[in-house]
Amino acid sequence: MKPFEGCLSSDRVIEAGYDVVVVGGGLAGVCAAIAAARHGCKTAIVQNRPVFGGNSSSEVRVQPTGANNCGAWARETGIIEELLIEERARNHDLFLNGRINSVWDLVLYEWVKREQNLTAYLNTHVVGVLMSGPHKISAVLGVQIGSERVYKLYGRYFIDCTGDGTVGAYAGAEFRFGRESRREFGESLAPEEPDRMVQGSSLLFRARDVGSPVPFVPPRWAEEYPTEDSLYMRRHACSLGPYGVREYVGYWWIEVGAPFDVIDQNEEVRDELLRHLLGVWDHIKNRGEHGAENMAIDWIGMVPGKRESRRLIGDYILTEDDVRNDRQFPDRVAYGGWFIDIHTMGGILAKGQPPEPLVGDPDLSDDLRIQPYSIPLRCLYSKNIENLLMAGRDISVTHVALGTTRVMLTCAVLGQAAGTAAAISVKKNVTPRAIVENPDLMRELQQTLVRDDCFIINLPNEDPDDIARRAVSVTATSSMALTLEPIEGSSPLEPYRSQIFPVSEGEIQTLSLFLESQADEDTSVRLEITPAKNIWSFNEPKEPLTSVEASVGPKFKGWLEVDLDLKVEPKRLYQLNVYGRAEVLWHRSKPLPGVAAAYKKPGWRRWAHEKPVYALRLNPASTPFDPDNVLSGVARPESWTNIWVSDPQCGFPQRLTLDLGEYVAFNTVYLTFDTYLHEDTYRFPPLYRVPECVKDYALKVFCRDGWRTVVECRGNYHRRRVHRFETVEANKLELEVQSTNGAPTARVYEVRIYKE
């Protein structure tokens, strides 16, 4: 860097010092910076674009996705949940590919700016680093476009969230680029021989119906796609916007990678993408019957959305085997769950191949879809640069594992984990590696993340400072029984169906399914029941507790009751597998926490998660939503429902009371409500507030002179709320739920109590 520094006049260089410097302002960088700042670190976030959000910003417009693809109730929480819930409450448009607008940019900007410990450097591109030794970064150098300022930002710890691993590369960090051989890590999806090919970058566009014909004449350099066959397996249908306006928005498969170098030739990649994008639009407008006469493009992305480039190497490299088998790393700090999504090398240049293997063969779902898996801290710091962490798509994974870890909601929780780890490194004056090597520090990091509403698989709240964990009892004015009554919609029993559900009692005498037969003769269905480790464990090896054949009459529609007389372990999840024929339909029900469903085609080895759940009755009735769930230590469904839900017949207000058994001094209460983690927020409509989320409530404490109200909240729509008040000495805490955002039940996942 000395030659570069010599080109800078001293009056143009601005120096500043920080505890943590985050480079890259995508969702990983934003969550990393906010996390570090909230934990008391003086933090900088450096972003080379005018907006935050990276591939999800209004410049690129890719919808963030994550673990919900392959797991029920698996949406990422923590800082990213705050941001996504806020966006949906404010935004008048959909949050889908090509439709993302500046409301999202503004939410991200606000969340960054409101952190007192956080300084933002937008439009600032890092062009180099300064080293204080061969293995330690002292500063990054950045040039700010527009202001012509040069920044020299010193830090104790640096987090590379650039996607390209730019800071790591400048610092001499070990990295990989391209595909490993199949034999190196024993990965079934890797090629026989290694190469430098990576997944490509995409450009999106948006076109809208303007009410009258609009011609389109492509430039001479646009690619030609004269027939449907020339866009092999690349679906390009029209859709409806939120207000009934027809739109073409897309497409992720307008992708270019190999043979280009996606870093060095980023500009050439953009030009090539634009050439194909306009060729696709020419095809839609002028070739064939697409009904696009009145459609006009109103936005085209000009910033390529990258999927893959450098991967910085940490003390561990996550592999295909790890994500398939959910290895329970002792240093796990985050999770993923998107399927192993490795796009066709070359993208749209590979004209005779599908853009992604699952598009070409849906039966690959049996091999590519996975359940949520853990990611260790050792993948989030550099192997050879002692004060460098990383988060996003540049973490320490193989090319195959990157197929699942690269999606933005996974990147966001990786960012929060890295930012929190950096804060502990600052606080304890240790390297990230030292955190892994010290069980007490590792436990502190994990418990801090869980306290901050991050989810770590099979790692509950064990915070010794949480006074609520010492409560002698938790009571409520009412609780709901498991209610899975039929609603509109049904699914055939071939593909076969499976459902995991909670059982509170020690037996299942009878089980009933709401079925409809379209056959003219009796048909047979077979039911299996097995224990389930958690709501994602459809494919865990296990022996059935029972297997029962039942007959469904011709043209039958109603509840099919099956006698079981089965003794079971109370308060745990069970899995019901139903094997039948396509002529028999199982009617759907409204999803409830702790209930998950899957399907399996004949011949498949594995069940694949699906969003609908199905109508089911148990005798005796299951009551899995009792108030003591708020102290389960887990703030989402996992191996149990972990939520209190009031009886919908009892109305409001509803009260939840923690009896602490003795008078205790405290001044802070953490509340976790239900924001319907079963669905990604991009599926929520505009200006949406989750109906199940508590809206109006009060916190009351029982002091020596009686009940006292310490908090009154109106108009809430967020999942996690932290309330601080003057220290009180009380032996009871009561949450009074006065209304929700539309649902008839009060729902609370967790209550924590602290003296901070």
Coordinates of C-alpha atoms in Angstrom, one line a residue, residues 123-504:
N123 CA -20.2 5.8 -1.7
T124 CA -16.8 4.8 -0.3
H125 CA -14.9 2.1 -2.0
V126 CA -12.1 0.4 -0.1
V127 CA -9.0 0.3 -2.4
G128 CA -6.5 -1.2 0.0
V129 CA -5.4 -2.0 3.6
L130 CA -2.6 -1.1 5.9
M131 CA -1.0 -3.9 7.9
S132 CA 0.6 -3.7 11.3
G133 CA 2.3 -7.1 10.7
P134 CA 2.0 -10.0 8.3
H135 CA -1.2 -11.3 10.0
K136 CA -2.9 -8.2 11.3
I137 CA -4.8 -5.3 9.6
S138 CA -4.4 -1.8 11.0
A139 CA -6.6 0.2 8.6
V140 CA -8.6 0.2 5.4
L141 CA -8.2 2.9 2.8
G142 CA -11.3 4.1 1.0
V143 CA -12.1 6.6 -1.7
Q144 CA -15.4 8.4 -1.4
I145 CA -17.0 9.1 -4.8
G146 CA -18.4 12.7 -5.1
S147 CA -16.7 14.2 -2.1
E148 CA -13.2 13.2 -3.4
R149 CA -12.3 12.3 0.2
V150 CA -9.9 9.6 1.1
Y151 CA -10.5 7.8 4.4
K152 CA -8.0 5.9 6.4
L153 CA -10.1 4.0 8.9
Y154 CA -8.2 2.3 11.7
G155 CA -9.8 -0.6 13.6
R156 CA -9.1 -3.3 16.1
Y157 CA -11.2 -5.8 14.2
F158 CA -12.5 -5.8 10.6
I159 CA -15.4 -7.6 9.1
D160 CA -15.3 -8.3 5.4
C161 CA -18.9 -8.2 4.1
T162 CA -18.0 -7.2 0.6
G163 CA -19.2 -10.5 -1.0
D164 CA -16.0 -10.6 -3.1
G165 CA -13.7 -11.0 0.0
T166 CA -12.0 -7.8 -1.1
V167 CA -10.5 -6.8 2.3
G168 CA -9.3 -10.3 2.9
A169 CA -7.7 -10.4 -0.5
Y170 CA -5.9 -7.1 0.1
A171 CA -4.7 -8.3 3.4
G172 CA -3.3 -11.6 2.1
A173 CA -6.0 -13.8 3.6
E174 CA -6.2 -17.3 2.3
F175 CA -9.1 -17.7 -0.1
R176 CA -10.6 -20.0 -2.7
F177 CA -12.2 -19.2 -6.1
G178 CA -14.1 -21.8 -8.1
R179 CA -15.1 -25.4 -7.7
E180 CA -13.3 -28.1 -5.6
S181 CA -13.0 -31.6 -7.0
R182 CA -15.4 -34.2 -5.8
R183 CA -12.6 -36.2 -4.1
E184 CA -11.3 -33.3 -2.0
F185 CA -14.3 -33.2 0.4
G186 CA -16.2 -36.2 -0.8
E187 CA -19.0 -34.0 -2.2
S188 CA -21.5 -35.7 -4.5
L189 CA -22.4 -32.4 -6.2
A190 CA -18.9 -31.3 -6.9
P191 CA -17.3 -31.9 -10.4
E192 CA -14.7 -34.6 -10.9
E193 CA -11.9 -32.1 -11.4
P194 CA -11.4 -28.6 -9.8
D195 CA -11.8 -25.5 -11.9
R196 CA -12.3 -21.7 -11.5
M197 CA -15.9 -21.6 -12.6
V198 CA -18.4 -19.9 -10.2
Q199 CA -22.1 -19.2 -10.3
G200 CA -23.0 -16.1 -12.3
S201 CA -24.4 -12.6 -11.8
S202 CA -27.9 -11.4 -12.7
L203 CA -29.7 -8.3 -13.9
L204 CA -33.4 -7.8 -13.2
F205 CA -35.9 -5.6 -14.9
R206 CA -39.5 -4.5 -14.4
A207 CA -42.1 -3.8 -17.1
R208 CA -45.7 -2.6 -16.5
D209 CA -49.0 -2.4 -18.5
V210 CA -49.4 1.3 -19.5
G211 CA -52.9 0.9 -21.0
S212 CA -52.0 1.3 -24.7
P213 CA -49.6 -0.2 -27.2
V214 CA -45.9 0.6 -26.7
P215 CA -43.4 -0.5 -29.4
F216 CA -39.9 -1.8 -28.6
V217 CA -37.1 -1.9 -31.0
P218 CA -34.0 -3.7 -29.6
P219 CA -30.6 -2.3 -30.2
R220 CA -28.5 -4.0 -32.8
W221 CA -26.3 -5.6 -30.2
A222 CA -29.1 -7.3 -28.3
E223 CA -29.1 -11.1 -28.3
E224 CA -31.9 -12.8 -30.3
Y225 CA -34.3 -15.3 -28.8
P226 CA -36.6 -16.0 -31.7
T227 CA -38.6 -19.0 -30.3
E228 CA -39.7 -20.4 -26.9
D229 CA -37.2 -23.2 -27.4
S230 CA -34.4 -20.6 -27.6
L231 CA -35.2 -19.8 -23.9
Y232 CA -34.9 -23.4 -22.8
M233 CA -36.7 -24.0 -19.5
R234 CA -36.6 -20.3 -18.7
R235 CA -40.1 -19.3 -17.6
H236 CA -41.1 -15.8 -18.4
A237 CA -44.7 -15.4 -17.5
C238 CA -46.6 -12.2 -16.7
S239 CA -47.8 -11.5 -13.1
L240 CA -50.1 -9.1 -11.3
G241 CA -48.9 -6.3 -9.1
P242 CA -50.6 -5.5 -5.8
Y243 CA -53.1 -3.2 -7.4
G244 CA -54.1 -5.4 -10.4
V245 CA -51.6 -4.0 -12.9
R246 CA -50.0 -6.6 -15.1
E247 CA -46.2 -6.7 -14.8
Y248 CA -43.2 -8.6 -16.1
V249 CA -40.6 -8.7 -13.3
G250 CA -37.5 -10.7 -13.6
Y251 CA -35.7 -12.8 -14.2
W252 CA -33.1 -14.4 -11.9
W253 CA -32.1 -16.7 -14.8
I254 CA -30.8 -13.7 -16.9
E255 CA -27.4 -14.7 -15.5
V256 CA -23.9 -14.7 -16.8
G257 CA -20.8 -16.2 -15.1
A258 CA -18.3 -18.6 -16.8
P259 CA -16.3 -18.0 -18.9
F260 CA -16.1 -14.5 -17.5
D261 CA -14.1 -13.6 -14.3
V262 CA -17.0 -12.2 -12.2
I263 CA -14.6 -9.9 -10.4
D264 CA -12.0 -8.7 -12.9
Q265 CA -14.6 -8.6 -15.7
N266 CA -17.5 -7.3 -13.7
E267 CA -18.1 -4.5 -16.3
E268 CA -18.0 -6.9 -19.2
V269 CA -20.4 -9.2 -17.3
R270 CA -22.8 -6.2 -16.9
D271 CA -22.7 -5.5 -20.6
E272 CA -23.3 -9.1 -21.5
L273 CA -26.2 -9.3 -19.1
L274 CA -27.8 -6.2 -20.6
R275 CA -27.4 -7.6 -24.1
H276 CA -29.3 -10.7 -23.0
L277 CA -31.9 -8.9 -20.9
L278 CA -32.9 -6.7 -23.9
G279 CA -33.0 -9.8 -26.1
V280 CA -35.3 -11.5 -23.6
W281 CA -37.5 -8.4 -23.6
D282 CA -37.5 -8.3 -27.4
H283 CA -38.7 -12.0 -27.3
I284 CA -41.5 -11.1 -24.9
K285 CA -42.6 -8.0 -26.9
N286 CA -42.1 -9.1 -30.5
R287 CA -41.7 -12.9 -30.7
G288 CA -44.7 -15.0 -30.1
E289 CA -48.0 -14.5 -28.2
H290 CA -47.2 -13.0 -24.8
G291 CA -49.9 -10.3 -24.6
A292 CA -47.2 -7.7 -24.0
E293 CA -48.3 -5.1 -26.5
N294 CA -49.2 -2.6 -23.7
M295 CA -46.1 -3.4 -21.6
A296 CA -43.2 -1.0 -21.2
I297 CA -40.0 -1.3 -19.2
D298 CA -39.9 1.2 -16.3
W299 CA -36.7 -0.1 -14.6
I300 CA -33.6 -2.0 -15.5
G301 CA -30.9 -3.0 -13.1
M302 CA -27.4 -1.8 -14.0
V303 CA -25.5 -3.3 -11.0
P304 CA -24.9 -7.1 -11.5
G305 CA -26.2 -9.1 -8.6
K306 CA -23.3 -11.5 -7.8
R307 CA -23.8 -15.0 -6.4
E308 CA -20.2 -16.2 -6.0
S309 CA -16.6 -15.1 -6.1
R310 CA -13.8 -15.4 -3.5
R311 CA -14.5 -17.5 -0.4
L312 CA -12.1 -16.6 2.5
I313 CA -10.8 -19.5 4.4
G314 CA -11.3 -19.9 8.1
D315 CA -10.4 -22.5 10.7
Y316 CA -13.1 -24.7 9.2
I317 CA -14.5 -25.1 5.7
L318 CA -18.3 -26.0 5.7
T319 CA -19.0 -28.8 3.3
E320 CA -22.0 -30.5 1.6
D321 CA -21.9 -33.3 4.2
D322 CA -22.2 -30.7 7.0
V323 CA -25.3 -29.0 5.6
R324 CA -26.9 -32.3 4.7
N325 CA -26.5 -33.8 8.1
D326 CA -26.8 -30.7 10.3
R327 CA -23.6 -31.3 12.2
Q328 CA -24.0 -29.8 15.7
F329 CA -20.8 -27.8 15.9
P330 CA -19.9 -26.8 19.5
D331 CA -19.2 -23.3 18.1
R332 CA -22.4 -22.9 16.1
V333 CA -23.6 -19.3 15.9
A334 CA -26.0 -19.3 13.0
Y335 CA -28.1 -21.5 10.7
G336 CA -29.1 -21.9 7.1
G337 CA -31.8 -23.9 5.3
W338 CA -32.0 -22.9 1.6
F339 CA -31.7 -25.9 -0.7
I340 CA -28.3 -26.7 -2.3
D341 CA -28.9 -24.3 -5.1
I342 CA -26.0 -24.4 -7.6
H343 CA -26.9 -22.7 -10.8
T344 CA -25.8 -24.0 -14.2
M345 CA -22.3 -22.8 -15.0
G346 CA -22.5 -20.0 -17.6
G347 CA -26.1 -19.1 -16.8
I348 CA -28.0 -18.0 -19.9
L349 CA -25.0 -18.7 -22.1
A350 CA -25.6 -22.4 -21.5
K351 CA -28.6 -22.3 -23.8
G352 CA -29.3 -26.0 -24.0
Q353 CA -29.3 -26.5 -20.2
P354 CA -31.8 -25.5 -17.6
P355 CA -30.7 -22.4 -15.6
E356 CA -30.6 -24.5 -12.4
P357 CA -30.8 -28.3 -12.2
L358 CA -34.0 -28.4 -10.1
V359 CA -35.8 -26.4 -12.8
G360 CA -34.9 -29.1 -15.3
D361 CA -35.7 -32.1 -13.0
P362 CA -38.2 -31.4 -10.1
D363 CA -37.3 -34.9 -8.8
L364 CA -33.9 -33.5 -7.8
S365 CA -35.8 -32.0 -4.8
D366 CA -35.3 -35.5 -3.3
D367 CA -31.5 -34.8 -3.3
L368 CA -31.1 -31.0 -3.1
R369 CA -33.5 -30.0 -0.4
I370 CA -32.3 -30.1 3.2
Q371 CA -33.4 -29.3 6.7
P372 CA -32.0 -26.3 8.7
Y373 CA -28.3 -26.8 9.6
S374 CA -25.8 -25.1 11.8
I375 CA -22.9 -22.8 10.8
P376 CA -19.8 -22.5 13.1
L377 CA -17.9 -19.4 14.1
R378 CA -14.8 -21.0 12.7
C379 CA -16.2 -20.3 9.2
L380 CA -16.6 -16.6 10.1
Y381 CA -13.0 -15.5 10.7
S382 CA -9.8 -15.7 8.7
K383 CA -7.4 -18.6 9.1
N384 CA -4.3 -16.4 8.8
I385 CA -5.4 -12.8 9.5
E386 CA -5.9 -12.6 13.2
N387 CA -8.3 -9.6 13.4
L388 CA -10.4 -10.3 10.2
L389 CA -13.9 -11.7 10.4
M390 CA -16.2 -12.3 7.4
A391 CA -19.9 -12.6 6.8
G392 CA -22.1 -13.1 3.7
R393 CA -21.2 -15.1 0.7
D394 CA -17.5 -14.8 1.3
I395 CA -17.4 -17.1 4.3
S396 CA -15.4 -20.3 4.6
V397 CA -17.4 -22.9 2.7
T398 CA -16.9 -25.1 -0.3
H399 CA -18.5 -24.2 -3.7
V400 CA -21.2 -26.8 -3.1
A401 CA -22.0 -25.6 0.4
L402 CA -22.1 -22.0 -0.8
G403 CA -25.1 -23.1 -2.9
T404 CA -27.2 -22.9 0.3
T405 CA -25.3 -20.4 2.5
R406 CA -25.1 -17.6 -0.1
V407 CA -28.8 -16.4 0.2
M408 CA -29.3 -13.1 1.8
L409 CA -31.3 -14.0 5.0
T410 CA -28.6 -16.5 5.9
C411 CA -26.0 -13.9 5.2
A412 CA -27.8 -11.5 7.5
V413 CA -27.7 -13.8 10.5
L414 CA -24.1 -14.6 9.7
G415 CA -23.5 -10.8 9.9
Q416 CA -25.2 -10.5 13.3
A417 CA -23.1 -13.4 14.5
A418 CA -19.8 -11.9 13.2
G419 CA -20.7 -8.4 14.6
T420 CA -21.4 -9.9 18.0
A421 CA -18.3 -12.0 18.0
A422 CA -16.2 -8.9 17.1
A423 CA -17.8 -7.0 20.0
I424 CA -16.8 -9.8 22.4
S425 CA -13.3 -9.8 20.9
V426 CA -13.1 -6.0 21.7
K427 CA -14.6 -6.4 25.2
K428 CA -12.3 -9.3 26.1
N429 CA -9.3 -8.3 24.1
V430 CA -9.1 -11.7 22.4
T431 CA -9.1 -12.9 18.8
P432 CA -12.2 -14.6 17.3
R433 CA -10.2 -17.9 17.4
A434 CA -9.7 -17.5 21.1
I435 CA -13.4 -17.3 21.6
V436 CA -13.8 -20.8 20.0
E437 CA -10.9 -22.1 22.1
N438 CA -12.4 -20.8 25.4
P439 CA -15.7 -22.6 26.3
D440 CA -16.8 -19.8 28.6
L441 CA -16.4 -17.1 25.9
M442 CA -18.0 -19.3 23.3
R443 CA -21.0 -19.8 25.7
E444 CA -21.2 -16.1 26.3
L445 CA -21.3 -15.4 22.5
Q446 CA -24.0 -18.0 21.9
Q447 CA -26.1 -16.8 24.8
T448 CA -25.7 -13.2 23.7
L449 CA -27.0 -14.1 20.2
V450 CA -29.9 -16.0 21.6
R451 CA -30.7 -13.1 23.9
D452 CA -30.7 -10.8 20.9
D453 CA -33.3 -13.0 19.2
C454 CA -31.0 -15.0 17.0
F455 CA -31.8 -18.7 16.7
I456 CA -29.2 -21.4 17.1
I457 CA -30.3 -24.9 16.6
N458 CA -30.7 -27.0 19.7
L459 CA -29.2 -24.2 21.9
P460 CA -31.8 -22.7 24.4
N461 CA -31.6 -19.8 26.7
E462 CA -29.4 -20.6 29.6
D463 CA -28.6 -17.0 30.6
P464 CA -27.9 -17.0 34.4
D465 CA -28.9 -13.3 34.5
D466 CA -32.4 -13.9 33.2
I467 CA -34.6 -13.6 36.4
A468 CA -37.6 -15.1 34.6
R469 CA -35.9 -18.5 34.5
R470 CA -36.2 -18.6 38.3
A471 CA -40.0 -18.2 38.2
V472 CA -41.9 -20.7 40.3
S473 CA -44.9 -20.7 38.1
V474 CA -46.4 -19.2 34.9
T475 CA -50.2 -18.9 34.6
A476 CA -52.6 -17.4 32.1
T477 CA -56.2 -16.5 31.8
S478 CA -56.7 -19.0 29.0
S479 CA -54.9 -21.3 26.6
M480 CA -55.8 -22.8 23.2
A481 CA -56.0 -26.4 22.4
L482 CA -54.5 -27.8 19.1
T483 CA -57.1 -26.9 16.5
L484 CA -56.5 -28.0 13.0
E485 CA -59.9 -27.7 11.4
P486 CA -60.4 -27.8 7.6
I487 CA -60.2 -24.6 5.5
E488 CA -60.3 -24.0 1.8
G489 CA -57.8 -26.1 -0.2
S490 CA -56.7 -29.7 -0.3
S491 CA -53.8 -31.9 -1.5
P492 CA -53.9 -35.4 -3.0
L493 CA -52.4 -38.3 -1.1
E494 CA -50.1 -39.1 -4.0
P495 CA -47.6 -37.5 -3.6
Y496 CA -47.7 -38.9 -0.1
R497 CA -48.1 -36.5 2.8
S498 CA -46.5 -36.2 6.2
Q499 CA -47.3 -34.0 9.2
I500 CA -45.5 -33.3 12.4
F501 CA -47.7 -32.1 15.3
P502 CA -47.5 -31.7 19.1
V503 CA -49.0 -34.1 21.5
S504 CA -49.5 -33.0 25.1

